[in-house]
């Protein structure tokens, strides 16, 4: 199944079949009142898509989440909240991704039922607060014009996790927001869609406390990405997601923030791909990306070579750690992922033709198969 799905999108060697990259710049209604998708794919530098969750049908297939991931090259923290209509969760995890320690600390609270138990913001770019409080648990994400603040409190075994992080943003910090439709046997599924925003390149500082242990993160080497998702999905899906950010020093000795976002394999990408470079807060759209060798089942820790159809993204990841997880409930609900972390080397090209050489950049790419 996964091998068949893997062959449905563009191959890195097939550079002649280029995708459209339809950019939206004005407010655009996403769904009609019956839940039919009005946007047959497209991307934007900010979230211009007007989403009303009450229009999404069937609501029991709805999925919404705010997922934050930050890393300083050694320790990674994931803090997230999700509402998948039939239930949801809030969680925080710290893991060593250098491969030097076997350290994993996590706290999670799960609830069943109640599609309105947690109401998440309908637009990720506007100032907002996403919050969940119950018992010993707290999740709070506060979005302002130039910053985001993230908080989590919750028990982990016999200790408490207390995490708080603050992220910086440019005055006009561009992202990639994309709407992806789904097809079945070549026909659009009118009520199935995925809208996601990746807010990349946010310098981050803060602490993750676990009892008496404290892990500190500094802006000089820590970046955060927000994966914000809203959609009505089919039951089975698969995807790749790669992301990273770092400081790059130019010939004059000036530091710049560079990052990238590459996601593919989800739905119909005919009108836009979730692939983008970022440089000092500005998005530089690139074409479809693929990996040269399909990593499943036993090549996750071998080098991953990525190439875009336009040649502007040519990077190789040398893995250092595979953050593997597999949640399987009677093979009915399954979330199976390999999030592989490593050092990336190669070249990328900005919109004006400037070529950047990337040396030993920490970043990750994951391969996921889900039933949910």
Coordinates of C-alpha atoms in Angstrom, one line a residue:
X1 CA 0.0 0.0 0.0
X2 CA 2.6 2.5 1.0
X3 CA 4.8 1.7 -2.0
X4 CA 1.8 2.3 -4.3
X5 CA 1.0 5.6 -2.6
X6 CA 4.6 6.6 -2.8
X7 CA 4.5 6.4 -6.6
X8 CA 1.5 8.6 -7.1
X9 CA 3.3 11.9 -6.7
X10 CA 6.2 13.3 -8.7
X11 CA 9.5 11.4 -8.8
X12 CA 12.6 13.5 -8.2
X13 CA 14.0 12.1 -11.5
X14 CA 11.0 13.2 -13.6
X15 CA 11.7 16.9 -13.9
X16 CA 9.4 17.6 -16.9
X17 CA 6.0 17.0 -15.1
X18 CA 5.9 20.2 -13.1
X19 CA 3.0 21.1 -10.8
X20 CA 1.0 24.3 -10.8
X21 CA 1.7 26.6 -7.9
X22 CA -1.5 28.7 -7.5
X23 CA -0.9 31.5 -5.0
X24 CA -3.8 33.1 -3.2
X25 CA -3.3 36.7 -2.0
X26 CA -6.8 37.8 -1.0
X27 CA -9.3 36.5 1.6
X28 CA -11.0 33.4 0.1
X29 CA -13.8 31.4 1.6
X30 CA -12.7 27.8 2.0
X31 CA -16.0 25.9 2.3
X32 CA -19.7 26.4 1.4
X33 CA -22.3 25.9 4.1
X34 CA -22.7 22.3 3.0
X35 CA -19.1 21.5 3.6
X36 CA -18.0 21.5 -0.1
X37 CA -14.5 22.7 -0.7
X38 CA -14.4 25.9 -2.7
X39 CA -10.6 26.0 -3.2
X40 CA -9.2 23.2 -5.4
X41 CA -5.7 23.6 -4.1
X42 CA -3.5 26.5 -3.6
X43 CA -1.0 28.2 -1.3
X44 CA -0.5 31.6 0.4
X45 CA 2.2 33.5 2.3
X46 CA -0.3 34.1 5.1
X47 CA -3.5 32.4 6.0
X48 CA -6.0 34.1 3.7
X49 CA -8.4 31.2 3.7
X50 CA -11.6 31.9 5.7
X51 CA -12.4 28.7 7.6
X52 CA -15.6 28.1 9.5
X53 CA -15.6 24.7 11.3
X54 CA -19.4 24.6 11.5
X55 CA -19.4 24.2 7.7
X56 CA -17.1 21.2 7.7
X57 CA -18.9 17.9 7.1
X58 CA -19.0 15.2 8.2
X59 CA -18.0 16.7 11.5
X60 CA -17.0 13.3 13.0
X61 CA -14.2 13.2 10.4
X62 CA -12.9 16.6 11.3
X63 CA -9.3 17.1 12.5
X64 CA -7.8 20.2 14.1
X65 CA -4.4 20.6 15.8
X66 CA -1.7 23.1 16.8
X67 CA 1.6 21.3 17.0
X68 CA 4.8 23.1 18.1
X69 CA 8.2 21.6 17.7
X70 CA 11.5 23.2 18.8
X71 CA 15.0 21.9 19.0
X72 CA 18.6 23.1 19.7
X73 CA 20.2 20.3 17.9
X74 CA 20.4 18.0 21.0
X75 CA 17.0 18.2 22.7
X76 CA 13.7 18.4 20.9
X77 CA 10.5 19.5 22.5
X78 CA 7.0 18.8 21.0
X79 CA 4.0 20.5 22.6
X80 CA 0.6 20.1 20.9
X81 CA -3.1 20.1 21.3
X82 CA -5.6 18.3 18.9
X83 CA -9.3 17.9 18.5
X84 CA -10.3 15.1 16.1
X85 CA -14.1 15.5 16.9
X86 CA -14.4 12.1 18.5
X87 CA -11.8 13.1 21.0
X88 CA -8.6 14.9 21.5
X89 CA -5.4 15.3 23.5
X90 CA -2.8 17.8 24.8
X91 CA 0.8 16.6 25.3
X92 CA 4.4 17.6 25.8
X93 CA 7.5 15.6 25.1
X94 CA 11.2 16.1 25.4
X95 CA 13.6 13.7 23.6
X96 CA 17.3 13.6 22.9
X97 CA 17.8 13.6 19.2
X98 CA 21.5 13.6 19.1
X99 CA 21.5 9.8 19.6
X100 CA 23.8 10.1 22.6
X101 CA 21.2 9.5 25.4
X102 CA 18.1 7.3 25.7
X103 CA 16.0 10.2 27.1
X104 CA 12.3 10.5 26.6
X105 CA 10.0 12.5 28.9
X106 CA 6.3 12.8 28.0
X107 CA 3.0 13.9 29.5
X108 CA -0.4 13.5 27.8
X109 CA -4.0 13.9 28.6
X110 CA -6.6 12.4 26.4
X111 CA -10.4 13.0 26.2
X112 CA -13.2 11.2 24.3
X113 CA -16.2 12.7 22.7
X114 CA -17.4 16.3 22.7
X115 CA -16.4 18.0 19.4
X116 CA -16.7 21.4 21.2
X117 CA -14.7 20.4 24.3
X118 CA -11.7 22.3 23.0
X119 CA -12.2 25.2 20.5
X120 CA -9.1 26.0 18.6
X121 CA -8.6 29.2 16.6
X122 CA -9.9 29.3 13.1
X123 CA -7.0 31.4 11.8
X124 CA -3.4 31.0 12.7
X125 CA -2.1 34.4 11.7
X126 CA -4.3 36.6 13.8
X127 CA -3.7 37.3 17.5
X128 CA -5.4 34.5 19.4
X129 CA -5.2 32.3 22.5
X130 CA -5.6 28.5 22.3
X131 CA -6.1 27.1 25.8
X132 CA -7.0 23.9 27.6
X133 CA -7.2 23.6 31.4
X134 CA -8.4 20.6 33.4
X135 CA -7.1 19.1 36.6
X136 CA -3.3 19.1 36.6
X137 CA -3.0 19.9 32.9
X138 CA -2.6 23.2 31.2
X139 CA -1.9 24.0 27.5
X140 CA -1.8 27.6 26.4
X141 CA -0.5 29.2 23.2
X142 CA -0.7 33.0 22.9
X143 CA -0.2 34.6 19.5
X144 CA 0.7 38.3 19.1
X145 CA 2.0 40.2 16.1
X146 CA 5.7 39.7 16.8
X147 CA 5.7 36.7 19.2
X148 CA 4.2 33.5 20.3
X149 CA 4.2 32.2 23.9
X150 CA 3.8 28.5 24.6
X151 CA 3.0 26.9 28.0
X152 CA 2.4 23.4 29.2
X153 CA 1.9 21.9 32.7
X154 CA 1.2 18.2 33.3
X155 CA 2.2 15.1 35.2
X156 CA 4.8 12.6 33.9
X157 CA 5.0 9.5 36.1
X158 CA 5.6 10.8 39.6
X159 CA 6.9 14.3 38.6
X160 CA 5.5 17.4 37.0
X161 CA 6.4 18.9 33.7
X162 CA 6.4 22.7 33.5
X163 CA 7.4 24.1 30.1
X164 CA 7.3 27.7 28.9
X165 CA 8.7 29.1 25.6
X166 CA 8.8 32.4 23.8
X167 CA 9.2 32.7 20.0
X168 CA 10.2 35.8 18.0
X169 CA 8.6 36.8 14.7
X170 CA 9.4 39.4 12.0
X171 CA 7.0 42.3 11.4
X172 CA 5.7 40.6 8.3
X173 CA 6.7 37.0 9.0
X174 CA 5.6 35.0 6.0
X175 CA 4.6 31.3 6.2
X176 CA 3.3 28.7 3.8
X177 CA -0.4 28.1 4.2
X178 CA -1.8 25.5 1.8
X179 CA -5.1 23.9 0.9
X180 CA -5.0 20.4 -0.4
X181 CA -8.0 18.5 -1.8
X182 CA -8.4 14.7 -1.9
X183 CA -9.3 12.4 -4.8
X184 CA -10.6 8.9 -5.1
X185 CA -10.3 7.0 -8.4
X186 CA -9.5 10.3 -10.1
X187 CA -12.5 12.1 -8.8
X188 CA -12.5 14.9 -6.2
X189 CA -14.0 14.1 -2.8
X190 CA -15.9 17.4 -2.4
X191 CA -16.0 17.4 1.4
X192 CA -12.5 16.2 2.1
X193 CA -9.6 18.7 2.4
X194 CA -6.5 19.6 4.4
X195 CA -5.6 23.2 5.3
X196 CA -2.2 23.6 7.0
X197 CA 0.1 26.4 7.9
X198 CA 3.8 26.0 8.7
X199 CA 5.2 29.0 10.6
X200 CA 8.9 28.5 10.3
X201 CA 12.1 30.2 11.5
X202 CA 11.0 31.4 14.9
X203 CA 14.0 31.9 17.3
X204 CA 13.0 30.4 20.6
X205 CA 14.0 30.4 24.2
X206 CA 12.6 28.9 27.3
X207 CA 12.7 26.0 29.7
X208 CA 11.4 22.5 30.1
X209 CA 11.3 21.4 33.7
X210 CA 10.8 17.8 34.8
X211 CA 10.8 17.7 38.6
X212 CA 14.2 19.0 39.6
X213 CA 15.6 18.6 36.1
X214 CA 15.7 21.7 33.9
X215 CA 16.5 21.9 30.2
X216 CA 17.2 25.4 28.9
X217 CA 16.9 26.6 25.3
X218 CA 18.5 29.8 23.9
X219 CA 17.6 31.8 20.8
X220 CA 21.1 31.6 19.4
X221 CA 20.7 27.9 18.5
X222 CA 16.9 27.1 19.0
X223 CA 14.2 27.5 16.4
X224 CA 10.5 26.5 16.6
X225 CA 8.1 25.6 13.9
X226 CA 4.3 25.6 14.3
X227 CA 2.4 23.0 12.3
X228 CA -1.2 24.2 12.3
X229 CA -3.8 21.9 10.7
X230 CA -7.5 21.9 10.0
X231 CA -9.3 19.5 7.8
X232 CA -11.7 16.6 7.0
X233 CA -9.5 13.7 6.0
X234 CA -10.0 10.3 4.4
X235 CA -9.5 7.3 6.7
X236 CA -6.1 6.3 5.4
X237 CA -3.2 8.7 4.6
X238 CA 0.5 8.9 4.3
X239 CA 3.0 11.8 4.2
X240 CA 6.5 13.1 4.3
X241 CA 7.3 16.2 6.3
X242 CA 10.7 17.9 6.5
X243 CA 11.5 21.1 8.2
X244 CA 14.4 23.1 9.6
X245 CA 15.9 26.5 10.4
X246 CA 19.3 28.0 11.2
X247 CA 21.4 31.1 11.1
X248 CA 23.5 31.6 7.9
X249 CA 26.4 34.2 7.8
X250 CA 26.9 36.0 4.5
X251 CA 30.2 37.2 3.0
X252 CA 29.9 40.5 4.9
X253 CA 29.6 38.7 8.2
X254 CA 25.8 39.4 8.6
X255 CA 23.6 36.7 10.0
X256 CA 20.4 35.7 8.3
X257 CA 17.7 33.2 9.3
X258 CA 17.2 30.5 6.7
X259 CA 14.7 27.7 6.8
X260 CA 12.7 25.3 4.7
X261 CA 9.4 23.4 4.6
X262 CA 8.9 20.3 2.5
X263 CA 5.8 18.2 2.8
X264 CA 4.3 15.9 0.2
X265 CA 2.3 12.7 -0.4
X266 CA -0.9 14.1 1.1
X267 CA -3.9 14.4 -1.2
X268 CA -4.0 16.0 -4.7
X269 CA -1.1 18.4 -5.2
X270 CA -1.9 19.5 -8.7
X271 CA -2.4 23.1 -7.9
X272 CA 0.2 23.6 -5.1
X273 CA 2.9 21.8 -3.2
X274 CA 3.8 22.4 0.4
X275 CA 7.4 23.2 -0.4
X276 CA 9.1 26.5 0.4
X277 CA 12.3 28.2 1.4
X278 CA 12.4 31.0 3.9
X279 CA 15.0 33.8 4.2
X280 CA 14.7 36.5 6.8
X281 CA 11.0 35.9 7.1
X282 CA 10.3 36.0 3.3
X283 CA 8.8 32.9 1.6
X284 CA 10.5 31.7 -1.6
X285 CA 8.2 29.1 -3.3
X286 CA 9.9 26.1 -4.9
X287 CA 8.5 23.1 -6.8
X288 CA 7.6 19.6 -5.8
X289 CA 10.2 17.7 -3.7
X290 CA 10.9 14.0 -3.4
X291 CA 13.5 11.7 -1.8
X292 CA 15.7 9.6 -4.1
X293 CA 15.3 6.4 -2.2
X294 CA 12.0 5.3 -0.5
X295 CA 13.2 4.7 3.1
X296 CA 10.7 2.0 4.1
X297 CA 11.3 -0.5 5.5
X298 CA 14.9 -0.5 6.5
X299 CA 16.7 2.6 5.0
X300 CA 15.6 5.2 7.6
X301 CA 19.2 5.6 9.0
X302 CA 20.8 5.8 5.5
X303 CA 21.4 9.1 3.8
X304 CA 18.2 10.8 2.4
X305 CA 18.8 12.7 -0.9
X306 CA 16.2 15.3 -1.6
X307 CA 15.7 17.1 -5.0
X308 CA 13.0 19.5 -6.2
X309 CA 11.6 19.4 -9.7
X310 CA 13.0 22.9 -10.4
X311 CA 16.5 22.0 -9.0
X312 CA 16.3 24.7 -6.4
X313 CA 16.4 22.3 -3.5
X314 CA 19.3 19.7 -3.5
X315 CA 20.1 18.5 0.0
X316 CA 21.2 15.3 1.6
X317 CA 20.4 14.4 5.2
X318 CA 22.8 12.2 7.1
X319 CA 20.6 10.7 9.9
X320 CA 21.6 10.8 13.6
X321 CA 18.4 9.6 15.3
X322 CA 15.1 8.0 14.3
X323 CA 12.3 9.1 16.6
X324 CA 10.0 6.1 15.8
X325 CA 6.5 5.7 17.2
X326 CA 3.7 3.2 16.5
X327 CA 0.3 3.5 18.1
X328 CA -1.9 0.7 17.0
X329 CA -5.4 0.1 18.3
X330 CA -6.6 -3.3 16.8
X331 CA -5.2 -2.0 13.4
X332 CA -8.3 0.2 13.2
X333 CA -6.7 3.4 14.5
X334 CA -3.0 3.5 13.8
X335 CA -0.4 6.3 13.9
X336 CA 3.0 5.0 12.6
X337 CA 5.8 7.4 12.1
X338 CA 9.6 7.6 11.6
X339 CA 10.7 11.2 12.3
X340 CA 14.4 11.1 11.3
X341 CA 16.7 13.8 12.6
X342 CA 20.1 14.5 11.1
X343 CA 22.6 16.9 9.5
X344 CA 21.8 18.4 6.0
X345 CA 24.2 19.5 3.4
X346 CA 23.9 20.8 -0.2
X347 CA 22.5 23.9 -1.9
X348 CA 19.2 25.8 -2.2
X349 CA 18.3 28.7 -4.6
X350 CA 16.2 31.7 -3.7
X351 CA 13.8 33.5 -6.0
X352 CA 16.4 36.0 -7.2
X353 CA 18.8 33.2 -8.2
X354 CA 21.0 33.5 -5.1
X355 CA 22.4 30.1 -4.2
X356 CA 23.0 29.3 -0.6
X357 CA 25.4 26.5 0.5
X358 CA 24.0 24.6 3.4
X359 CA 26.6 23.0 5.7
X360 CA 25.7 20.6 8.6
X361 CA 22.3 22.1 9.2
X362 CA 20.3 20.3 11.8
X363 CA 16.8 19.4 10.5
X364 CA 14.4 16.5 10.2
X365 CA 12.2 14.6 7.8
X366 CA 9.5 12.1 8.8
X367 CA 7.6 9.4 7.0
X368 CA 4.1 8.7 8.4
X369 CA 1.3 6.2 7.7
X370 CA -1.9 6.7 9.5
X371 CA -5.4 5.2 9.9
X372 CA -7.6 7.6 11.9

